[in-house]
Amino acid sequence: MDELVQKHFSAVDYVIFAVLLVASAGIGLYYAFSGGRQRTTQEFLLADRSMSCLPVSLSLLATFQSAVAILGAPSEIYANGTQYWFLGCSYFLGLLIPAHIFIPVFYRLRLTSAYQYLELRFNKTVRICGTVTFIFQMIVVCSVVYCAVNVIFHTLSAVTGFDLWGAVLAMGLVCTLYTTLGGLKAVIWTDVFQTVVMFAGQLAVIVVGAHQAGGISEVWRRAQNGSRIAGLDLNPDPLERHTFWTLGVGGIFLMLALYGVNQAQVQRYLSSRTEKEAIMSCYVVFPCQQIVLTLGCLMGLVMFARYGEDSPLDKGYVSSNDQMVLYFVMDVLQDLPGLPGLFVACLFSGALSTISSAFNSLATVTMEDLIKPHFPAMTETRATLLSKGLALAYGLVCLAMAYIASLMGSVLQAALSIFGMVGGPLLGLFCLGMFFPWANSVGAVSGLLAGLVMAFWVGIGSFVSRFPAAVPSTTAPDVGNLTTVASFVKTVAINTVPDCVCKRCLLRTRPTGLNALYSLSYMWYSAHNSTTVVVVGLIVSLLTGKPRPMPHPPRATAEKNMPLTLMLTIGPMKEKDVTPGTVYPILGNLLFFLPERYKEKLCCVTPLEDKVQGCIRLHAIDKSGGFGLVTVNPKPVF
């Protein structure tokens, strides 16, 4: 081992790291004992709907800008070049669509959980299915983040002598403390503070590293000479890991799954003071995301300028690409006390922001979707206390996962794939309900199940297919293999191959059959799985007959002389049968050229504003039948 790996943190580094934890805990305590003191679920779960645009936008950024991204993006650029930067092209539509479609629907319905929408649009069964899927997704997110934290801790322990489990416990307990005591308002403001720390840590490494390399122009020159500056790769092959289409188009669906329908983000939109501020927060996130992506790319280029092709991984200083960034930071900043601690604080900030968001969103959906519907008479005080208990319980469970993560060295890539696989079906479920009025609850459940089955089939198949055969072949190579290689070489010669393409990619043949499906780029997972949900959901909806009235009306009260629309959501539905405000008229806008009578048959044509104005919703619980949603319309708005 090189002498570098025996370096220890200085006292200044430990102080900076401690300041991060103390400040985060202090924000939580402040909001626990100020204002309304988190006495209502509205304040604890939605910050009393009082947040302004800037803190919400920075919290949106920090929620998924975790330690995984801070470690992963520079390593990706170092190994494969700047093609990954084209992911930024997906941010425009990936944030514009949530701003003008998803946010208006969710905000005007005055929801607490995004999955309440699924009951309003379909029924309680769909809501529970969506909630359980989300809980699984966020637990996977926590496992991913703890795996990244595990990488950080083990690398720090080896490189600096940093105490492993002391740091794990400190981070986990502080995160659980401010999430449980301060509620969403504390989570958002700690995200703001932690975002500033993240930017400062990345900038410090880039500035010092570029200066040591001879300036940013020298960094760029070395990256060009090392074929790390990628051009526009327009190869439409969906099996290619990174091209403009996989990143710029496939990335849109990934962004929609994160910023459109994920409870952690929807909860922040709903905490805004007005719908306009919620929409503006999406616009503010766009340049911030571009800055974060650019910083990650620059850090990767500075790493390449320092090490070139002679990487610490090849020398055996680190055991994985994920550890290279931390090794690089300690190498560059070893003579500048305080800066290594700042970058470690940056990594911990990313982890804290993601995990605290997960705790809070998990507590929200568990309370609103799984507990409250069964205990409608629960007092506000008891509901708030239970919400805090849920946040504490999820925090302790996820803290226990840190120990499990330390035993699972290769779980990071698998967990990332699972996160992408689950987000796609949930996106498809919301799109099915929001854009297609004729979709019904049977189609929704069938589509979600089909999407999840397809997602895990492709994802697990992709993971398993990477492993070589257990028994090596001792026979002579088959002539067919030589033909395949020859045809592959011909294909490479015909097509334009970017300079930064990974060397090992040139040595493999193009997969066929099921292997081709398993080789689908992970950036297409969300698009592929959400499309599966929509297609299957629509087909099943069209095949399951007509809506029919409920045999027994649920126990619900309505104002005098108000007509009640009571029906089971079985069969292809019409716009007038759907709960007002739950369908966005996107198809009516896209098919503007059709005559009005055809648009009325095919799609939603009523403007969203008119629907919401006429929508008074009552959740009815039929204890005898256990189903039912009552929509009360003072006046028909169709």
XYZ file of C-alpha atoms in Angstrom:
638
model
C 0.000 0.000 0.000
C 1.055 3.525 -0.730
C 1.940 5.815 2.148
C -1.128 7.887 1.301
C -3.539 5.288 2.556
C -2.148 5.593 6.082
C -3.168 9.269 6.392
C -5.498 10.237 9.257
C -8.132 12.954 9.603
C -6.922 16.092 11.323
C -8.736 17.692 14.245
C -10.150 20.351 11.878
C -11.676 17.621 9.681
C -13.413 16.053 12.660
C -14.709 19.467 13.767
C -16.228 20.196 10.340
C -17.887 16.791 10.282
C -19.254 17.323 13.811
C -20.590 20.771 12.875
C -22.637 19.165 10.079
C -24.287 16.726 12.491
C -24.868 19.323 15.227
C -26.346 21.847 12.775
C -28.689 19.217 11.300
C -29.863 18.153 14.752
C -30.234 21.799 15.792
C -32.565 22.561 12.869
C -34.763 19.634 13.868
C -34.901 20.746 17.507
C -35.699 24.323 16.479
C -38.766 23.314 14.494
C -39.786 20.824 17.182
C -40.126 23.608 19.767
C -41.156 26.589 17.619
C -44.261 27.546 15.661
C -47.009 24.965 16.038
C -44.521 22.502 17.593
C -45.575 19.744 15.169
C -48.873 19.157 16.977
C -50.925 18.340 13.877
C -50.399 15.902 11.030
C -50.799 18.840 8.631
C -47.753 20.533 10.164
C -45.711 17.388 10.740
C -46.280 15.810 7.323
C -46.828 18.875 5.090
C -45.054 21.725 6.946
C -48.502 23.343 7.344
C -48.461 24.037 3.564
C -46.368 27.138 4.309
C -43.085 26.614 2.409
C -41.771 29.044 -0.193
C -40.263 28.205 -3.567
C -36.503 28.304 -2.826
C -36.281 25.878 0.132
C -38.685 23.479 -1.608
C -36.604 23.496 -4.802
C -33.319 22.892 -2.947
C -34.990 20.097 -0.974
C -36.223 18.556 -4.244
C -32.639 18.649 -5.485
C -31.139 17.194 -2.315
C -33.654 14.366 -1.929
C -32.147 12.263 -4.728
C -28.752 13.988 -4.999
C -27.382 11.471 -2.538
C -23.964 10.075 -1.756
C -24.659 7.532 -4.526
C -24.660 10.317 -7.146
C -21.701 12.169 -5.635
C -19.589 9.014 -5.713
C -21.039 7.518 -8.886
C -20.995 10.356 -11.435
C -17.243 11.185 -11.235
C -16.376 7.465 -11.379
C -18.576 7.067 -14.472
C -16.891 10.020 -16.208
C -13.415 8.781 -15.246
C -14.071 5.310 -16.645
C -16.253 5.995 -19.706
C -16.056 9.685 -20.582
C -18.524 12.564 -20.696
C -21.338 10.786 -22.575
C -23.165 10.651 -19.221
C -23.481 14.452 -19.316
C -26.227 14.151 -21.957
C -28.509 13.033 -19.128
C -28.930 16.778 -18.589
C -30.963 16.929 -21.819
C -33.690 14.908 -20.111
C -34.034 17.390 -17.255
C -36.006 19.906 -19.324
C -39.039 17.727 -20.112
C -38.453 15.641 -16.995
C -39.227 18.724 -14.878
C -41.528 20.643 -17.245
C -44.094 17.814 -17.396
C -44.412 17.467 -13.593
C -44.678 21.256 -13.273
C -47.644 21.615 -15.623
C -49.389 18.237 -15.413
C -48.742 16.328 -12.182
C -48.456 19.269 -9.760
C -51.763 20.953 -10.786
C -53.654 17.664 -10.379
C -52.129 16.752 -7.004
C -52.210 20.270 -5.565
C -55.813 21.051 -6.496
C -57.035 17.786 -5.000
C -55.453 18.886 -1.664
C -53.879 15.511 -1.021
C -51.452 14.475 1.699
C -50.281 11.255 0.055
C -49.879 10.836 -3.692
C -51.574 7.460 -3.335
C -54.823 9.060 -2.164
C -55.110 10.037 -5.824
C -55.253 6.369 -6.810
C -58.327 5.805 -4.626
C -60.035 8.916 -5.990
C -59.303 7.808 -9.545
C -59.777 4.036 -9.164
C -60.499 2.444 -5.774
C -58.954 1.496 -2.445
C -57.360 -1.695 -3.786
C -55.314 0.258 -6.331
C -54.312 2.721 -3.610
C -53.031 -0.028 -1.316
C -51.157 -1.724 -4.183
C -49.463 1.575 -5.046
C -48.633 2.299 -1.406
C -47.053 -1.117 -0.780
C -45.020 -0.813 -3.981
C -43.768 2.622 -2.911
C -42.804 1.404 0.569
C -40.736 -1.346 -1.041
C -39.157 1.201 -3.386
C -38.122 3.569 -0.607
C -36.701 0.763 1.527
C -34.574 -0.133 -1.499
C -33.535 3.538 -1.758
C -32.377 3.408 1.855
C -30.436 0.213 1.181
C -28.752 1.866 -1.821
C -27.783 4.912 0.223
C -26.539 2.792 3.112
C -24.477 0.764 0.634
C -22.902 4.004 -0.565
C -22.383 5.069 3.049
C -20.855 1.656 3.666
C -18.389 2.303 0.827
C -17.557 5.694 2.343
C -17.043 4.300 5.831
C -14.884 1.356 4.786
C -12.746 3.551 2.542
C -12.382 6.197 5.238
C -11.566 3.527 7.796
C -8.795 2.175 5.562
C -7.525 5.529 4.270
C -7.900 7.795 7.300
C -8.510 5.652 10.353
C -12.030 7.117 10.576
C -14.134 5.223 13.129
C -16.608 3.153 11.092
C -19.529 2.324 13.361
C -19.245 5.461 15.448
C -19.936 7.486 12.286
C -22.767 5.152 11.212
C -24.533 5.508 14.551
C -23.978 9.265 14.716
C -25.403 9.829 11.235
C -28.345 7.461 11.694
C -29.366 8.801 15.101
C -29.083 12.469 14.083
C -31.127 11.840 10.938
C -33.806 9.980 12.892
C -33.844 12.718 15.570
C -34.498 15.715 13.358
C -36.946 13.823 11.132
C -38.985 12.586 14.105
C -39.004 15.839 16.076
C -39.066 18.522 13.392
C -41.281 16.949 10.720
C -41.190 17.914 7.045
C -40.255 21.523 7.775
C -37.067 20.391 9.532
C -36.328 17.932 6.724
C -36.657 20.661 4.075
C -34.485 23.199 5.896
C -31.795 20.636 6.703
C -31.863 19.729 3.002
C -31.167 23.387 2.199
C -28.211 23.458 4.588
C -26.903 20.116 3.336
C -27.223 21.205 -0.315
C -24.931 24.165 0.393
C -22.435 21.786 2.032
C -22.597 19.458 -0.996
C -21.876 22.279 -3.427
C -19.019 23.573 -1.257
C -17.394 20.139 -0.922
C -17.509 19.388 -4.664
C -16.255 22.844 -5.613
C -13.336 22.580 -3.191
C -12.166 19.306 -4.734
C -12.543 20.570 -8.325
C -10.729 23.870 -7.703
C -7.803 22.316 -5.827
C -7.548 19.323 -8.180
C -7.622 21.495 -11.328
C -4.993 23.817 -9.851
C -2.674 20.898 -9.086
C -3.174 19.545 -12.625
C -2.148 22.861 -14.195
C -5.494 24.562 -14.706
C -8.825 23.635 -16.230
C -7.481 23.925 -19.787
C -4.819 21.319 -19.005
C -7.491 19.071 -17.466
C -9.496 19.348 -20.688
C -6.439 18.672 -22.872
C -5.551 15.502 -20.956
C -9.153 14.332 -21.090
C -9.232 14.854 -24.862
C -5.969 12.984 -25.324
C -7.361 10.171 -23.191
C -10.575 9.987 -25.288
C -12.753 11.025 -22.365
C -14.531 13.898 -24.156
C -17.485 12.279 -25.899
C -19.333 13.566 -28.936
C -23.018 13.208 -29.707
C -23.693 9.475 -30.075
C -26.967 9.098 -32.023
C -26.870 5.301 -32.118
C -30.551 4.296 -31.642
C -29.692 0.831 -30.291
C -31.505 0.514 -26.905
C -28.956 -2.089 -25.826
C -26.159 0.483 -25.773
C -25.588 1.543 -22.189
C -25.213 5.297 -22.797
C -26.147 7.165 -25.981
C -27.983 10.431 -26.550
C -31.266 8.523 -26.858
C -30.837 6.371 -23.747
C -29.816 9.356 -21.643
C -31.806 12.192 -23.233
C -35.042 10.280 -23.897
C -34.917 7.318 -21.516
C -33.815 9.735 -18.817
C -37.096 11.674 -19.180
C -39.054 8.685 -17.879
C -36.580 8.255 -15.024
C -37.009 11.928 -14.117
C -40.804 11.621 -14.285
C -40.683 8.639 -11.933
C -38.578 10.696 -9.493
C -40.022 14.200 -9.818
C -43.536 13.457 -11.049
C -45.109 10.767 -8.878
C -42.641 9.855 -6.122
C -44.185 10.595 -2.707
C -40.973 12.159 -1.362
C -41.146 14.843 -4.089
C -44.942 15.171 -4.251
C -44.944 15.842 -0.510
C -42.662 18.816 -1.071
C -44.886 20.202 -3.828
C -47.885 19.890 -1.529
C -46.051 21.732 1.273
C -45.796 24.865 -0.897
C -47.912 27.887 0.006
C -49.492 28.090 -3.438
C -49.689 26.024 -6.590
C -47.662 28.710 -8.394
C -44.799 28.344 -5.904
C -44.906 24.558 -6.285
C -44.584 24.939 -10.074
C -41.793 27.498 -9.709
C -39.846 25.074 -7.498
C -39.630 22.711 -10.504
C -38.251 25.524 -12.656
C -35.647 26.431 -10.030
C -34.528 22.790 -9.739
C -33.662 22.680 -13.470
C -30.532 24.909 -13.394
C -29.518 23.417 -10.046
C -29.615 19.909 -11.535
C -27.475 21.083 -14.451
C -24.926 22.565 -12.042
C -24.805 19.340 -10.006
C -24.342 17.242 -13.154
C -21.607 19.581 -14.426
C -19.757 19.434 -11.099
C -19.832 15.622 -11.182
C -18.486 15.597 -14.740
C -15.741 18.093 -13.914
C -14.662 16.073 -10.893
C -14.397 12.969 -13.073
C -12.270 14.837 -15.636
C -9.990 16.204 -12.900
C -9.583 12.631 -11.620
C -8.556 11.493 -15.099
C -6.140 14.417 -15.450
C -4.438 13.281 -12.235
C -4.289 9.514 -12.795
C -4.819 8.967 -16.524
C -5.151 5.303 -17.419
C -3.042 4.349 -14.384
C -5.954 4.285 -11.937
C -5.778 3.557 -8.187
C -8.092 0.606 -8.892
C -5.499 -1.003 -11.189
C -2.801 -0.414 -8.580
C -4.870 -2.081 -5.883
C -5.213 1.003 -3.673
C -9.020 0.653 -3.834
C -11.231 -2.341 -4.521
C -14.034 -0.701 -6.558
C -14.794 2.328 -8.730
C -17.016 3.737 -5.986
C -13.994 4.065 -3.673
C -11.917 5.946 -6.228
C -13.565 9.318 -5.627
C -12.824 9.221 -1.908
C -9.249 8.073 -2.533
C -8.845 10.922 -5.038
C -10.172 13.450 -2.506
C -7.740 12.300 0.190
C -4.921 12.368 -2.368
C -5.694 15.896 -3.598
C -6.611 17.478 -0.261
C -4.152 15.697 2.047
C -2.103 18.847 2.660
C -5.113 21.107 3.258
C -6.579 20.408 6.727
C -10.318 20.881 6.871
C -11.080 20.268 3.204
C -11.162 16.444 3.474
C -13.609 16.864 6.342
C -15.671 19.255 4.191
C -15.959 16.688 1.395
C -16.855 13.896 3.797
C -19.483 16.232 5.236
C -20.655 16.737 1.622
C -21.091 12.970 1.197
C -22.872 12.642 4.519
C -25.147 15.548 3.583
C -26.212 13.687 0.459
C -26.912 10.565 2.493
C -28.775 12.439 5.249
C -31.024 14.326 2.828
C -32.082 11.156 1.007
C -32.605 9.050 4.126
C -34.547 11.744 6.015
C -36.817 12.236 2.991
C -37.403 8.482 2.903
C -38.300 8.394 6.629
C -40.765 11.249 6.299
C -42.453 9.988 3.122
C -42.704 6.443 4.501
C -44.340 7.733 7.674
C -46.760 9.785 5.565
C -47.978 6.992 3.286
C -48.182 4.506 6.156
C -50.352 6.888 8.181
C -52.522 8.257 5.367
C -52.911 5.130 3.233
C -52.676 2.173 5.617
C -53.780 3.395 9.081
C -56.158 6.369 8.831
C -58.638 4.689 6.437
C -59.171 1.940 9.057
C -59.365 4.340 12.021
C -61.389 7.332 10.770
C -62.267 8.430 14.315
C -58.606 8.812 15.387
C -57.941 12.171 17.057
C -55.495 14.633 15.528
C -53.203 14.442 18.577
C -52.998 10.676 18.431
C -52.480 10.697 14.650
C -49.586 13.163 14.991
C -47.973 11.131 17.772
C -48.318 7.964 15.703
C -46.780 9.707 12.667
C -43.747 10.625 14.761
C -43.536 7.049 16.041
C -43.610 5.752 12.472
C -40.792 8.111 11.453
C -38.765 6.901 14.446
C -39.479 3.244 13.650
C -38.489 3.594 9.999
C -35.348 5.419 11.077
C -34.315 2.598 13.398
C -35.128 -0.052 10.775
C -33.035 1.719 8.156
C -30.229 2.184 10.674
C -30.238 -1.574 11.217
C -29.897 -1.936 7.447
C -26.486 -0.294 7.696
C -25.163 -3.446 9.361
C -26.756 -5.628 6.667
C -25.273 -3.391 3.966
C -21.814 -3.894 5.414
C -22.155 -7.639 4.730
C -23.332 -7.245 1.123
C -20.438 -6.024 -0.968
C -22.003 -6.230 -4.430
C -25.546 -5.165 -3.552
C -25.136 -1.558 -4.727
C -25.582 -2.241 -8.446
C -28.432 -4.687 -7.821
C -30.237 -2.231 -5.521
C -29.895 0.605 -8.054
C -31.456 -1.610 -10.716
C -34.340 -2.549 -8.398
C -34.984 1.132 -7.638
C -35.289 1.894 -11.361
C -37.448 -1.169 -11.924
C -40.008 -0.224 -9.276
C -40.211 3.474 -10.213
C -41.305 2.702 -13.794
C -44.447 0.703 -12.929
C -45.554 3.363 -10.428
C -45.119 6.051 -13.098
C -47.166 3.926 -15.500
C -49.935 3.500 -12.915
C -50.317 7.256 -12.400
C -50.123 7.959 -16.148
C -52.793 5.321 -16.791
C -55.177 7.036 -14.396
C -54.324 10.621 -15.256
C -54.270 10.462 -19.066
C -56.763 7.703 -19.987
C -60.321 8.246 -18.677
C -61.490 4.818 -19.851
C -58.926 2.962 -17.676
C -60.570 1.188 -14.733
C -59.429 -0.348 -11.456
C -59.154 -3.886 -12.848
C -56.915 -2.597 -15.629
C -54.880 -0.552 -13.137
C -54.137 -3.515 -10.849
C -53.462 -5.819 -13.832
C -51.165 -3.245 -15.435
C -49.208 -2.658 -12.217
C -48.693 -6.382 -11.660
C -47.655 -6.886 -15.306
C -45.232 -3.958 -15.047
C -43.656 -5.295 -11.857
C -43.348 -8.817 -13.294
C -41.741 -7.455 -16.462
C -39.457 -5.179 -14.440
C -38.131 -7.937 -12.202
C -37.880 -10.392 -15.071
C -35.685 -8.041 -17.095
C -33.782 -6.667 -14.094
C -32.987 -9.975 -12.436
C -32.262 -11.566 -15.828
C -29.818 -8.747 -16.572
C -28.118 -9.201 -13.197
C -27.840 -13.007 -13.489
C -26.711 -12.947 -17.143
C -23.587 -10.991 -16.168
C -22.162 -14.016 -14.357
C -20.079 -16.458 -16.451
C -21.031 -20.105 -16.753
C -20.075 -22.165 -13.697
C -18.349 -24.930 -15.658
C -15.688 -23.760 -18.138
C -15.692 -25.400 -21.557
C -12.722 -27.585 -22.485
C -13.703 -28.153 -26.124
C -12.312 -26.343 -29.144
C -14.071 -23.109 -30.103
C -17.026 -23.535 -32.433
C -16.827 -22.096 -35.944
C -20.145 -20.352 -35.347
C -18.504 -18.273 -32.673
C -15.895 -17.088 -35.179
C -18.656 -16.121 -37.594
C -20.391 -14.148 -34.854
C -17.186 -12.329 -34.007
C -16.565 -11.562 -37.659
C -20.055 -10.168 -38.145
C -19.633 -8.087 -34.992
C -16.385 -6.604 -36.254
C -18.161 -5.754 -39.500
C -20.953 -4.033 -37.553
C -18.410 -2.001 -35.593
C -16.733 -0.982 -38.813
C -20.023 0.216 -40.318
C -21.329 2.080 -37.295
C -19.704 5.091 -35.691
C -18.210 4.157 -32.344
C -17.506 7.013 -29.885
C -13.927 7.393 -28.751
C -14.817 6.958 -25.107
C -16.525 3.601 -25.572
C -15.491 1.090 -22.963
C -12.829 -1.285 -24.239
C -14.578 -4.379 -22.987
C -17.681 -3.470 -25.034
C -15.714 -4.065 -28.251
C -14.980 -7.632 -27.177
C -18.565 -8.827 -26.795
C -20.995 -9.901 -29.479
C -24.428 -8.355 -29.856
C -26.868 -10.399 -27.740
C -29.899 -12.071 -29.296
C -33.187 -13.507 -28.016
C -33.759 -13.175 -24.279
C -30.177 -12.016 -23.808
C -31.050 -8.954 -25.906
C -33.924 -8.174 -23.534
C -31.625 -8.663 -20.544
C -29.076 -6.318 -22.161
C -31.526 -3.399 -22.353
C -29.859 -0.215 -21.104
C -30.842 0.518 -17.513
C -31.827 4.038 -18.625
C -34.753 2.510 -20.541
C -36.099 0.578 -17.541
C -38.567 3.290 -16.471
C -39.844 3.823 -20.021
C -40.145 0.087 -20.728
C -41.905 -0.754 -17.458
C -44.268 2.234 -17.423
C -45.286 1.505 -21.023
C -46.036 -2.098 -20.022
C -48.368 -0.874 -17.263
C -50.239 1.498 -19.595
C -50.634 -0.986 -22.471
C -51.760 -3.895 -20.275
C -53.987 -1.605 -18.203
C -55.783 -0.238 -21.257
C -56.275 -3.679 -22.833
C -57.699 -5.151 -19.615
C -59.948 -2.102 -19.102
C -61.422 -2.513 -22.579
C -62.068 -6.217 -21.989
C -63.757 -6.091 -18.592
C -67.266 -4.944 -19.545
C -69.250 -1.859 -18.563
C -69.489 -0.004 -15.251
C -72.324 -1.179 -13.045
C -74.010 0.449 -10.012
C -73.045 -0.486 -6.475
C -75.612 -2.865 -4.927
C -75.581 -1.160 -1.523
C -74.673 2.515 -1.020
C -71.901 3.090 1.518
C -72.547 4.912 4.741
C -71.793 8.516 3.891
C -73.558 11.808 4.401
C -73.964 14.499 1.777
C -75.495 17.933 1.699
C -79.209 18.139 1.012
C -80.375 17.785 -2.588
C -76.902 16.888 -3.875
C -76.964 14.060 -6.418
C -74.645 11.160 -5.622
C -72.684 9.295 -8.274
C -72.181 5.761 -6.920
C -70.518 3.045 -8.957
C -67.917 0.358 -8.965
C -64.968 1.147 -11.192
C -65.336 -2.000 -13.250
C -65.284 -1.829 -17.042
C -64.054 0.797 -19.511
C -65.040 4.174 -18.101
C -66.204 7.412 -19.643
C -65.078 10.862 -18.623
C -68.357 11.575 -16.830
C -67.866 8.448 -14.685
C -64.451 9.541 -13.389
C -63.979 11.547 -10.191
C -63.672 15.201 -11.296
C -60.140 16.587 -11.128
C -58.352 13.226 -11.435
C -57.864 13.193 -15.215
C -55.704 15.662 -17.116
C -57.013 16.382 -20.651
C -53.706 15.706 -22.383
C -55.237 13.490 -25.074
C -57.858 16.089 -25.841
C -55.079 18.639 -26.338
C -52.936 16.339 -28.475
C -55.878 15.285 -30.681
C -57.158 18.827 -31.176
C -57.709 18.181 -34.898
C -60.472 15.608 -34.290
C -64.152 16.586 -34.324
C -65.566 17.226 -30.867
C -67.832 14.155 -30.872
C -64.854 11.839 -31.494
C -62.752 13.501 -28.830
C -65.549 13.020 -26.310
C -65.630 9.299 -27.110
C -61.883 8.788 -27.113
C -60.485 11.051 -24.439
C -60.895 13.693 -21.797
C -61.895 17.118 -23.105
C -62.975 19.047 -19.996
C -60.362 21.568 -18.780
C -58.823 20.673 -15.415
C -59.977 23.939 -13.814
C -63.633 23.196 -14.547
C -63.340 19.721 -13.076
C -61.735 20.801 -9.834
C -64.290 23.577 -9.302
C -67.071 21.027 -9.470
C -65.417 18.414 -7.305
C -66.498 17.727 -3.722
C -65.108 14.420 -2.568
C -66.280 12.191 0.244
C -64.388 9.056 1.268
C -66.992 6.488 2.205
C -66.307 3.294 4.088
C -68.902 0.601 3.710
C -68.334 -1.641 6.696
C -70.641 -4.277 5.268
C -69.084 -4.380 1.805
C -65.710 -2.702 2.360
C -65.663 -0.713 -0.854
C -66.902 2.465 -2.420
C -66.041 6.005 -3.389
C -68.705 8.684 -3.408
C -68.385 11.668 -5.710
C -70.709 14.533 -4.924
C -71.298 17.104 -7.656
C -73.261 20.229 -6.734
C -73.817 20.671 -10.478
C -72.798 18.519 -13.375
C -69.743 20.133 -14.958
C -69.816 18.160 -18.167
